[in-house]
Amino acid sequence: MVEATQSGPMLAADGKPLKRSLNRALRRQKLRALMLIAPLLIFVLITFIAPIADMLFRSVENDIVADTLPDTVEVLADWDHEASDMPPDALWEAFYVDMFFAEAEKLHTRLGSRLNYEMTGVSSLFRKTGRAVGRFDTDSYTDQFTALDASWEDPATWVTMMEDDAVLEALPHTADAWDRWTAYLDREGDDPAKEDIEDVFFTTLYTDLAAQPPVSGLPERLQQAAAAVPSFETVDLKAQFIDADKDWGNADVWRMIQTYSPRYTSGYFLNAVDMQLTPDGVEQRPENQQIYGILFKRTIFMSVTITLSCIMLGYPVAWILANLPMRTANLLMILVLLPFWTSLLVRTSAWKVLLQQQGVINDILVWLHLVDDGNRLIMMNNQFGTIVAMTHILLPFMILPLYSVMQTIPPTYLRAAKSLGATNWTAFWRVYFPQSVPGIGAGSILVFILAIGYYITPEIVGGTTGTFISNRIAYHISSSLNWGLAAALGTILLAVVLLLYWVYDRIVGIDNVKLG
């Protein structure tokens, strides 16, 4: 008998190599599986990953200073604040141009609000200057140029002049201001040839012509203006700004603007850990301004306390439910789930009624003569009130995982342990409890993660000593509008949670966490 042999790759029924056919079929399976989970994946990316990425970016993003004051930032970049008390004279003309456009686009108030986070009073400084910049005496430059040639007032003259490359090269400041002006008018849907020429352009024109004589080949109008510029009456822009607000003569203001002029800053994260970025480097905030470290410590302490309280109260309830007949356990489970059917605000407000000094609990204690009517217990607007209310709200999240795990523990294990001579306590501690640890781990993670990010209940019953860091994050998002600091605080809170999760995994082991 002759044994048949085959040389070369094994073929499928269609004559193609079997390995290639199997790989193609496997790719189709993976693609089909990917298509099935694609809607969920897209939903997670849009609603979870993208907001977190945006939060991380906002915690370091600082474009508003450089975008609103581009010329000023460029001048300040070369200023050594240790070598000279005040920035160079070129700053004032650049700042005048920037403030003109910032006021026209209503960006000066936003910039002031941003810098006010770093130095109190800067917000009102920018608002006041924004109102005053249009009344500066720079109209004298306009009058002197138009006295030479009335066509300087004609917008068509400027449109034609700014189309000449030689003019753009000879007048850099004016060309830059004109580009910003035309871009602004384009966004507004206006035509530069139909708009009045603002005083700021005559100011930059004077600066360019006074800095250097124009090269040959420029329009005669410019040659005439350049010859007359040395005899012009000048305007002291520095004095104009200081007249608008004397704080512009304070070098600390300019050092602060210089410090926060980069497009990315660590200032938000430093503020979130009670430090600050100053012209001299990183410094600790004054002791009376250090609040975030206290809030982070309080948040972790109270979250751990709430978790332990839920374990102590939830473990016996879950044990009873797991060892009762199914019919009775189902009826009692309805009582556990009942809080989920009640509004969170209603439950929190109910605790506010119960815990206040004139509330139900104090009334009962007074009626039982356990507490004097003049010395009623203060159980609200403090940490105690927050712990009690949040333990009640989060208790079901501890009971359900414990109950689902305890249901899987055969009761015969305890009977076997007792039959071997173990006491009730020994049987529970050595046999039953170790098998319920996965439920404790699952419930603890659920309760702790929910507690550390809670802000509604602490806001209502926490007062000044029972609030969490999440309450401060909510304040900066909705009230102070300091989104950068809120994002930094949120990022640090996320990092703390991940760190604690890693520690928990190293000590307990995430593999031991089960939901049933």
PDB file of N, CA and C in Angstrom, residues 130-210:
ATOM      1  N   GLY A 130     -11.014  99.531  29.409  1.00  0.00           N
ATOM      2  CA  GLY A 130     -11.737  99.305  28.160  1.00  0.00           C
ATOM      3  C   GLY A 130     -12.683 100.452  27.837  1.00  0.00           C
ATOM      4  N   ARG A 131     -13.312 101.017  28.869  1.00  0.00           N
ATOM      5  CA  ARG A 131     -14.203 102.159  28.637  1.00  0.00           C
ATOM      6  C   ARG A 131     -13.427 103.429  28.311  1.00  0.00           C
ATOM      7  N   ALA A 132     -12.190 103.538  28.829  1.00  0.00           N
ATOM      8  CA  ALA A 132     -11.416 104.772  28.671  1.00  0.00           C
ATOM      9  C   ALA A 132     -10.580 104.802  27.407  1.00  0.00           C
ATOM     10  N   VAL A 133     -10.235 103.640  26.840  1.00  0.00           N
ATOM     11  CA  VAL A 133      -9.270 103.611  25.738  1.00  0.00           C
ATOM     12  C   VAL A 133      -9.780 104.353  24.506  1.00  0.00           C
ATOM     13  N   GLY A 134     -11.082 104.374  24.302  1.00  0.00           N
ATOM     14  CA  GLY A 134     -11.629 105.096  23.154  1.00  0.00           C
ATOM     15  C   GLY A 134     -11.595 106.604  23.321  1.00  0.00           C
ATOM     16  N   ARG A 135     -11.311 107.073  24.533  1.00  0.00           N
ATOM     17  CA  ARG A 135     -11.270 108.524  24.795  1.00  0.00           C
ATOM     18  C   ARG A 135      -9.844 109.038  24.962  1.00  0.00           C
ATOM     19  N   PHE A 136      -8.858 108.225  24.622  1.00  0.00           N
ATOM     20  CA  PHE A 136      -7.470 108.674  24.700  1.00  0.00           C
ATOM     21  C   PHE A 136      -7.235 109.833  23.726  1.00  0.00           C
ATOM     22  N   ASP A 137      -6.200 110.604  23.988  1.00  0.00           N
ATOM     23  CA  ASP A 137      -5.900 111.787  23.160  1.00  0.00           C
ATOM     24  C   ASP A 137      -5.206 111.434  21.858  1.00  0.00           C
ATOM     25  N   THR A 138      -5.239 110.166  21.449  1.00  0.00           N
ATOM     26  CA  THR A 138      -4.576 109.770  20.205  1.00  0.00           C
ATOM     27  C   THR A 138      -5.249 110.354  18.975  1.00  0.00           C
ATOM     28  N   ASP A 139      -6.429 110.987  19.154  1.00  0.00           N
ATOM     29  CA  ASP A 139      -7.057 111.628  17.998  1.00  0.00           C
ATOM     30  C   ASP A 139      -6.225 112.800  17.489  1.00  0.00           C
ATOM     31  N   SER A 140      -5.247 113.254  18.302  1.00  0.00           N
ATOM     32  CA  SER A 140      -4.371 114.336  17.828  1.00  0.00           C
ATOM     33  C   SER A 140      -3.515 113.862  16.663  1.00  0.00           C
ATOM     34  N   TYR A 141      -3.110 112.579  16.670  1.00  0.00           N
ATOM     35  CA  TYR A 141      -2.386 112.036  15.513  1.00  0.00           C
ATOM     36  C   TYR A 141      -3.284 112.046  14.286  1.00  0.00           C
ATOM     37  N   THR A 142      -4.532 111.700  14.460  1.00  0.00           N
ATOM     38  CA  THR A 142      -5.486 111.716  13.342  1.00  0.00           C
ATOM     39  C   THR A 142      -5.596 113.122  12.765  1.00  0.00           C
ATOM     40  N   ASP A 143      -5.732 114.101  13.642  1.00  0.00           N
ATOM     41  CA  ASP A 143      -5.887 115.489  13.179  1.00  0.00           C
ATOM     42  C   ASP A 143      -4.639 115.961  12.447  1.00  0.00           C
ATOM     43  N   GLN A 144      -3.451 115.582  12.920  1.00  0.00           N
ATOM     44  CA  GLN A 144      -2.223 116.062  12.293  1.00  0.00           C
ATOM     45  C   GLN A 144      -1.989 115.408  10.933  1.00  0.00           C
ATOM     46  N   PHE A 145      -2.336 114.122  10.800  1.00  0.00           N
ATOM     47  CA  PHE A 145      -2.182 113.479   9.489  1.00  0.00           C
ATOM     48  C   PHE A 145      -3.195 114.027   8.489  1.00  0.00           C
ATOM     49  N   THR A 146      -4.416 114.211   8.911  1.00  0.00           N
ATOM     50  CA  THR A 146      -5.444 114.721   7.982  1.00  0.00           C
ATOM     51  C   THR A 146      -5.209 116.186   7.635  1.00  0.00           C
ATOM     52  N   ALA A 147      -4.504 116.917   8.518  1.00  0.00           N
ATOM     53  CA  ALA A 147      -4.168 118.302   8.180  1.00  0.00           C
ATOM     54  C   ALA A 147      -3.167 118.345   7.032  1.00  0.00           C
ATOM     55  N   LEU A 148      -2.298 117.306   6.950  1.00  0.00           N
ATOM     56  CA  LEU A 148      -1.361 117.233   5.828  1.00  0.00           C
ATOM     57  C   LEU A 148      -2.066 116.888   4.523  1.00  0.00           C
ATOM     58  N   ASP A 149      -3.004 115.917   4.629  1.00  0.00           N
ATOM     59  CA  ASP A 149      -3.704 115.437   3.441  1.00  0.00           C
ATOM     60  C   ASP A 149      -5.063 114.891   3.888  1.00  0.00           C
ATOM     61  N   ALA A 150      -6.129 115.490   3.429  1.00  0.00           N
ATOM     62  CA  ALA A 150      -7.479 115.094   3.846  1.00  0.00           C
ATOM     63  C   ALA A 150      -7.828 113.684   3.409  1.00  0.00           C
ATOM     64  N   SER A 151      -7.099 113.135   2.426  1.00  0.00           N
ATOM     65  CA  SER A 151      -7.415 111.790   1.938  1.00  0.00           C
ATOM     66  C   SER A 151      -7.086 110.705   2.961  1.00  0.00           C
ATOM     67  N   TRP A 152      -6.322 111.065   4.022  1.00  0.00           N
ATOM     68  CA  TRP A 152      -6.034 110.068   5.053  1.00  0.00           C
ATOM     69  C   TRP A 152      -7.316 109.586   5.745  1.00  0.00           C
ATOM     70  N   GLU A 153      -8.351 110.402   5.714  1.00  0.00           N
ATOM     71  CA  GLU A 153      -9.609 110.003   6.336  1.00  0.00           C
ATOM     72  C   GLU A 153     -10.437 109.078   5.457  1.00  0.00           C
ATOM     73  N   ASP A 154     -10.035 108.939   4.215  1.00  0.00           N
ATOM     74  CA  ASP A 154     -10.801 108.121   3.267  1.00  0.00           C
ATOM     75  C   ASP A 154     -10.425 106.643   3.442  1.00  0.00           C
ATOM     76  N   PRO A 155     -11.381 105.756   3.781  1.00  0.00           N
ATOM     77  CA  PRO A 155     -11.054 104.326   3.939  1.00  0.00           C
ATOM     78  C   PRO A 155     -10.455 103.712   2.682  1.00  0.00           C
ATOM     79  N   ALA A 156     -10.867 104.200   1.499  1.00  0.00           N
ATOM     80  CA  ALA A 156     -10.333 103.648   0.251  1.00  0.00           C
ATOM     81  C   ALA A 156      -8.833 103.885   0.146  1.00  0.00           C
ATOM     82  N   THR A 157      -8.371 105.008   0.709  1.00  0.00           N
ATOM     83  CA  THR A 157      -6.930 105.296   0.699  1.00  0.00           C
ATOM     84  C   THR A 157      -6.175 104.207   1.446  1.00  0.00           C
ATOM     85  N   TRP A 158      -6.676 103.818   2.595  1.00  0.00           N
ATOM     86  CA  TRP A 158      -6.014 102.795   3.407  1.00  0.00           C
ATOM     87  C   TRP A 158      -6.119 101.418   2.753  1.00  0.00           C
ATOM     88  N   VAL A 159      -7.258 101.108   2.175  1.00  0.00           N
ATOM     89  CA  VAL A 159      -7.412  99.805   1.525  1.00  0.00           C
ATOM     90  C   VAL A 159      -6.389  99.669   0.398  1.00  0.00           C
ATOM     91  N   THR A 160      -6.257 100.734  -0.400  1.00  0.00           N
ATOM     92  CA  THR A 160      -5.303 100.688  -1.519  1.00  0.00           C
ATOM     93  C   THR A 160      -3.867 100.632  -1.005  1.00  0.00           C
ATOM     94  N   MET A 161      -3.583 101.414   0.021  1.00  0.00           N
ATOM     95  CA  MET A 161      -2.217 101.470   0.556  1.00  0.00           C
ATOM     96  C   MET A 161      -1.803 100.123   1.143  1.00  0.00           C
ATOM     97  N   MET A 162      -2.719  99.446   1.816  1.00  0.00           N
ATOM     98  CA  MET A 162      -2.378  98.192   2.473  1.00  0.00           C
ATOM     99  C   MET A 162      -2.352  96.998   1.522  1.00  0.00           C
ATOM    100  N   GLU A 163      -2.579  97.241   0.256  1.00  0.00           N
ATOM    101  CA  GLU A 163      -2.416  96.192  -0.747  1.00  0.00           C
ATOM    102  C   GLU A 163      -1.029  96.233  -1.381  1.00  0.00           C
ATOM    103  N   ASP A 164      -0.227  97.235  -0.988  1.00  0.00           N
ATOM    104  CA  ASP A 164       1.118  97.411  -1.538  1.00  0.00           C
ATOM    105  C   ASP A 164       2.112  96.688  -0.627  1.00  0.00           C
ATOM    106  N   ASP A 165       2.836  95.719  -1.175  1.00  0.00           N
ATOM    107  CA  ASP A 165       3.800  94.950  -0.379  1.00  0.00           C
ATOM    108  C   ASP A 165       4.903  95.830   0.193  1.00  0.00           C
ATOM    109  N   ALA A 166       5.332  96.838  -0.545  1.00  0.00           N
ATOM    110  CA  ALA A 166       6.386  97.732  -0.061  1.00  0.00           C
ATOM    111  C   ALA A 166       5.905  98.510   1.164  1.00  0.00           C
ATOM    112  N   VAL A 167       4.642  98.905   1.149  1.00  0.00           N
ATOM    113  CA  VAL A 167       4.077  99.625   2.295  1.00  0.00           C
ATOM    114  C   VAL A 167       4.002  98.706   3.510  1.00  0.00           C
ATOM    115  N   LEU A 168       3.569  97.471   3.295  1.00  0.00           N
ATOM    116  CA  LEU A 168       3.469  96.517   4.398  1.00  0.00           C
ATOM    117  C   LEU A 168       4.818  96.270   5.043  1.00  0.00           C
ATOM    118  N   GLU A 169       5.854  96.232   4.235  1.00  0.00           N
ATOM    119  CA  GLU A 169       7.195  96.001   4.767  1.00  0.00           C
ATOM    120  C   GLU A 169       7.706  97.216   5.518  1.00  0.00           C
ATOM    121  N   ALA A 170       7.359  98.415   5.044  1.00  0.00           N
ATOM    122  CA  ALA A 170       7.854  99.639   5.669  1.00  0.00           C
ATOM    123  C   ALA A 170       7.071 100.000   6.927  1.00  0.00           C
ATOM    124  N   LEU A 171       5.821  99.541   7.022  1.00  0.00           N
ATOM    125  CA  LEU A 171       4.970  99.900   8.163  1.00  0.00           C
ATOM    126  C   LEU A 171       4.509  98.630   8.886  1.00  0.00           C
ATOM    127  N   PRO A 172       5.386  97.945   9.620  1.00  0.00           N
ATOM    128  CA  PRO A 172       5.027  96.644  10.218  1.00  0.00           C
ATOM    129  C   PRO A 172       3.919  96.747  11.266  1.00  0.00           C
ATOM    130  N   HIS A 173       3.984  97.761  12.144  1.00  0.00           N
ATOM    131  CA  HIS A 173       2.964  97.879  13.180  1.00  0.00           C
ATOM    132  C   HIS A 173       1.594  98.215  12.581  1.00  0.00           C
ATOM    133  N   THR A 174       1.615  99.114  11.630  1.00  0.00           N
ATOM    134  CA  THR A 174       0.355  99.500  10.983  1.00  0.00           C
ATOM    135  C   THR A 174      -0.221  98.330  10.197  1.00  0.00           C
ATOM    136  N   ALA A 175       0.636  97.579   9.510  1.00  0.00           N
ATOM    137  CA  ALA A 175       0.164  96.431   8.737  1.00  0.00           C
ATOM    138  C   ALA A 175      -0.444  95.373   9.651  1.00  0.00           C
ATOM    139  N   ASP A 176       0.197  95.142  10.786  1.00  0.00           N
ATOM    140  CA  ASP A 176      -0.336  94.151  11.734  1.00  0.00           C
ATOM    141  C   ASP A 176      -1.691  94.589  12.271  1.00  0.00           C
ATOM    142  N   ALA A 177      -1.804  95.862  12.654  1.00  0.00           N
ATOM    143  CA  ALA A 177      -3.090  96.366  13.160  1.00  0.00           C
ATOM    144  C   ALA A 177      -4.163  96.307  12.080  1.00  0.00           C
ATOM    145  N   TRP A 178      -3.789  96.606  10.838  1.00  0.00           N
ATOM    146  CA  TRP A 178      -4.765  96.572   9.741  1.00  0.00           C
ATOM    147  C   TRP A 178      -5.252  95.144   9.482  1.00  0.00           C
ATOM    148  N   ASP A 179      -4.349  94.175   9.553  1.00  0.00           N
ATOM    149  CA  ASP A 179      -4.756  92.774   9.377  1.00  0.00           C
ATOM    150  C   ASP A 179      -5.759  92.355  10.461  1.00  0.00           C
ATOM    151  N   ARG A 180      -5.499  92.757  11.685  1.00  0.00           N
ATOM    152  CA  ARG A 180      -6.437  92.416  12.764  1.00  0.00           C
ATOM    153  C   ARG A 180      -7.773  93.123  12.564  1.00  0.00           C
ATOM    154  N   TRP A 181      -7.716  94.342  12.052  1.00  0.00           N
ATOM    155  CA  TRP A 181      -8.950  95.117  11.829  1.00  0.00           C
ATOM    156  C   TRP A 181      -9.797  94.491  10.726  1.00  0.00           C
ATOM    157  N   THR A 182      -9.169  94.148   9.614  1.00  0.00           N
ATOM    158  CA  THR A 182      -9.916  93.542   8.507  1.00  0.00           C
ATOM    159  C   THR A 182     -10.465  92.174   8.894  1.00  0.00           C
ATOM    160  N   ALA A 183      -9.705  91.422   9.687  1.00  0.00           N
ATOM    161  CA  ALA A 183     -10.199  90.124  10.146  1.00  0.00           C
ATOM    162  C   ALA A 183     -11.418  90.311  11.042  1.00  0.00           C
ATOM    163  N   TYR A 184     -11.381  91.308  11.916  1.00  0.00           N
ATOM    164  CA  TYR A 184     -12.522  91.589  12.793  1.00  0.00           C
ATOM    165  C   TYR A 184     -13.744  92.006  11.973  1.00  0.00           C
ATOM    166  N   LEU A 185     -13.541  92.901  10.992  1.00  0.00           N
ATOM    167  CA  LEU A 185     -14.666  93.349  10.156  1.00  0.00           C
ATOM    168  C   LEU A 185     -15.232  92.204   9.331  1.00  0.00           C
ATOM    169  N   ASP A 186     -14.357  91.295   8.903  1.00  0.00           N
ATOM    170  CA  ASP A 186     -14.829  90.150   8.129  1.00  0.00           C
ATOM    171  C   ASP A 186     -15.729  89.260   8.979  1.00  0.00           C
ATOM    172  N   ARG A 187     -15.359  89.069  10.248  1.00  0.00           N
ATOM    173  CA  ARG A 187     -16.215  88.281  11.145  1.00  0.00           C
ATOM    174  C   ARG A 187     -17.550  88.968  11.390  1.00  0.00           C
ATOM    175  N   GLU A 188     -17.536  90.302  11.387  1.00  0.00           N
ATOM    176  CA  GLU A 188     -18.771  91.049  11.608  1.00  0.00           C
ATOM    177  C   GLU A 188     -19.575  91.238  10.334  1.00  0.00           C
ATOM    178  N   GLY A 189     -18.986  90.863   9.193  1.00  0.00           N
ATOM    179  CA  GLY A 189     -19.685  91.017   7.919  1.00  0.00           C
ATOM    180  C   GLY A 189     -19.636  92.437   7.375  1.00  0.00           C
ATOM    181  N   ASP A 190     -18.621  93.230   7.770  1.00  0.00           N
ATOM    182  CA  ASP A 190     -18.492  94.620   7.320  1.00  0.00           C
ATOM    183  C   ASP A 190     -17.372  94.752   6.294  1.00  0.00           C
ATOM    184  N   ASP A 191     -17.407  95.860   5.552  1.00  0.00           N
ATOM    185  CA  ASP A 191     -16.428  96.116   4.502  1.00  0.00           C
ATOM    186  C   ASP A 191     -15.449  97.182   4.984  1.00  0.00           C
ATOM    187  N   PRO A 192     -14.124  96.894   4.994  1.00  0.00           N
ATOM    188  CA  PRO A 192     -13.144  97.894   5.456  1.00  0.00           C
ATOM    189  C   PRO A 192     -13.211  99.194   4.660  1.00  0.00           C
ATOM    190  N   ALA A 193     -13.609  99.123   3.390  1.00  0.00           N
ATOM    191  CA  ALA A 193     -13.658 100.323   2.548  1.00  0.00           C
ATOM    192  C   ALA A 193     -14.822 101.241   2.906  1.00  0.00           C
ATOM    193  N   LYS A 194     -15.714 100.787   3.774  1.00  0.00           N
ATOM    194  CA  LYS A 194     -16.889 101.581   4.144  1.00  0.00           C
ATOM    195  C   LYS A 194     -16.884 101.970   5.623  1.00  0.00           C
ATOM    196  N   GLU A 195     -15.821 101.609   6.345  1.00  0.00           N
ATOM    197  CA  GLU A 195     -15.750 101.905   7.761  1.00  0.00           C
ATOM    198  C   GLU A 195     -14.803 103.075   8.025  1.00  0.00           C
ATOM    199  N   ASP A 196     -15.133 103.881   9.031  1.00  0.00           N
ATOM    200  CA  ASP A 196     -14.265 105.002   9.402  1.00  0.00           C
ATOM    201  C   ASP A 196     -12.918 104.483   9.889  1.00  0.00           C
ATOM    202  N   ILE A 197     -11.873 105.252   9.592  1.00  0.00           N
ATOM    203  CA  ILE A 197     -10.530 104.878  10.025  1.00  0.00           C
ATOM    204  C   ILE A 197     -10.353 105.313  11.482  1.00  0.00           C
ATOM    205  N   GLU A 198     -10.029 104.353  12.332  1.00  0.00           N
ATOM    206  CA  GLU A 198      -9.919 104.612  13.759  1.00  0.00           C
ATOM    207  C   GLU A 198      -8.585 105.285  14.101  1.00  0.00           C
ATOM    208  N   ASP A 199      -8.599 105.952  15.268  1.00  0.00           N
ATOM    209  CA  ASP A 199      -7.394 106.669  15.715  1.00  0.00           C
ATOM    210  C   ASP A 199      -6.203 105.738  15.896  1.00  0.00           C
ATOM    211  N   VAL A 200      -6.464 104.452  16.199  1.00  0.00           N
ATOM    212  CA  VAL A 200      -5.372 103.528  16.477  1.00  0.00           C
ATOM    213  C   VAL A 200      -4.449 103.370  15.270  1.00  0.00           C
ATOM    214  N   PHE A 201      -4.996 103.499  14.055  1.00  0.00           N
ATOM    215  CA  PHE A 201      -4.163 103.320  12.863  1.00  0.00           C
ATOM    216  C   PHE A 201      -3.240 104.521  12.644  1.00  0.00           C
ATOM    217  N   PHE A 202      -3.708 105.700  12.983  1.00  0.00           N
ATOM    218  CA  PHE A 202      -2.832 106.864  12.881  1.00  0.00           C
ATOM    219  C   PHE A 202      -1.746 106.823  13.953  1.00  0.00           C
ATOM    220  N   THR A 203      -2.067 106.221  15.096  1.00  0.00           N
ATOM    221  CA  THR A 203      -1.052 106.069  16.144  1.00  0.00           C
ATOM    222  C   THR A 203       0.047 105.114  15.698  1.00  0.00           C
ATOM    223  N   THR A 204      -0.335 103.954  15.139  1.00  0.00           N
ATOM    224  CA  THR A 204       0.678 103.005  14.655  1.00  0.00           C
ATOM    225  C   THR A 204       1.429 103.568  13.451  1.00  0.00           C
ATOM    226  N   LEU A 205       0.731 104.343  12.624  1.00  0.00           N
ATOM    227  CA  LEU A 205       1.392 104.957  11.478  1.00  0.00           C
ATOM    228  C   LEU A 205       2.468 105.925  11.955  1.00  0.00           C
ATOM    229  N   TYR A 206       2.143 106.722  12.972  1.00  0.00           N
ATOM    230  CA  TYR A 206       3.147 107.633  13.525  1.00  0.00           C
ATOM    231  C   TYR A 206       4.340 106.849  14.083  1.00  0.00           C
ATOM    232  N   THR A 207       4.061 105.767  14.793  1.00  0.00           N
ATOM    233  CA  THR A 207       5.138 104.962  15.390  1.00  0.00           C
ATOM    234  C   THR A 207       6.062 104.408  14.310  1.00  0.00           C
ATOM    235  N   ASP A 208       5.475 103.886  13.223  1.00  0.00           N
ATOM    236  CA  ASP A 208       6.301 103.308  12.150  1.00  0.00           C
ATOM    237  C   ASP A 208       7.127 104.376  11.449  1.00  0.00           C
ATOM    238  N   LEU A 209       6.511 105.525  11.147  1.00  0.00           N
ATOM    239  CA  LEU A 209       7.234 106.572  10.416  1.00  0.00           C
ATOM    240  C   LEU A 209       8.286 107.237  11.283  1.00  0.00           C
ATOM    241  N   ALA A 210       8.045 107.302  12.600  1.00  0.00           N
ATOM    242  CA  ALA A 210       9.021 107.920  13.497  1.00  0.00           C
ATOM    243  C   ALA A 210      10.197 106.993  13.780  1.00  0.00           C
TER     244      ALA A 210
END
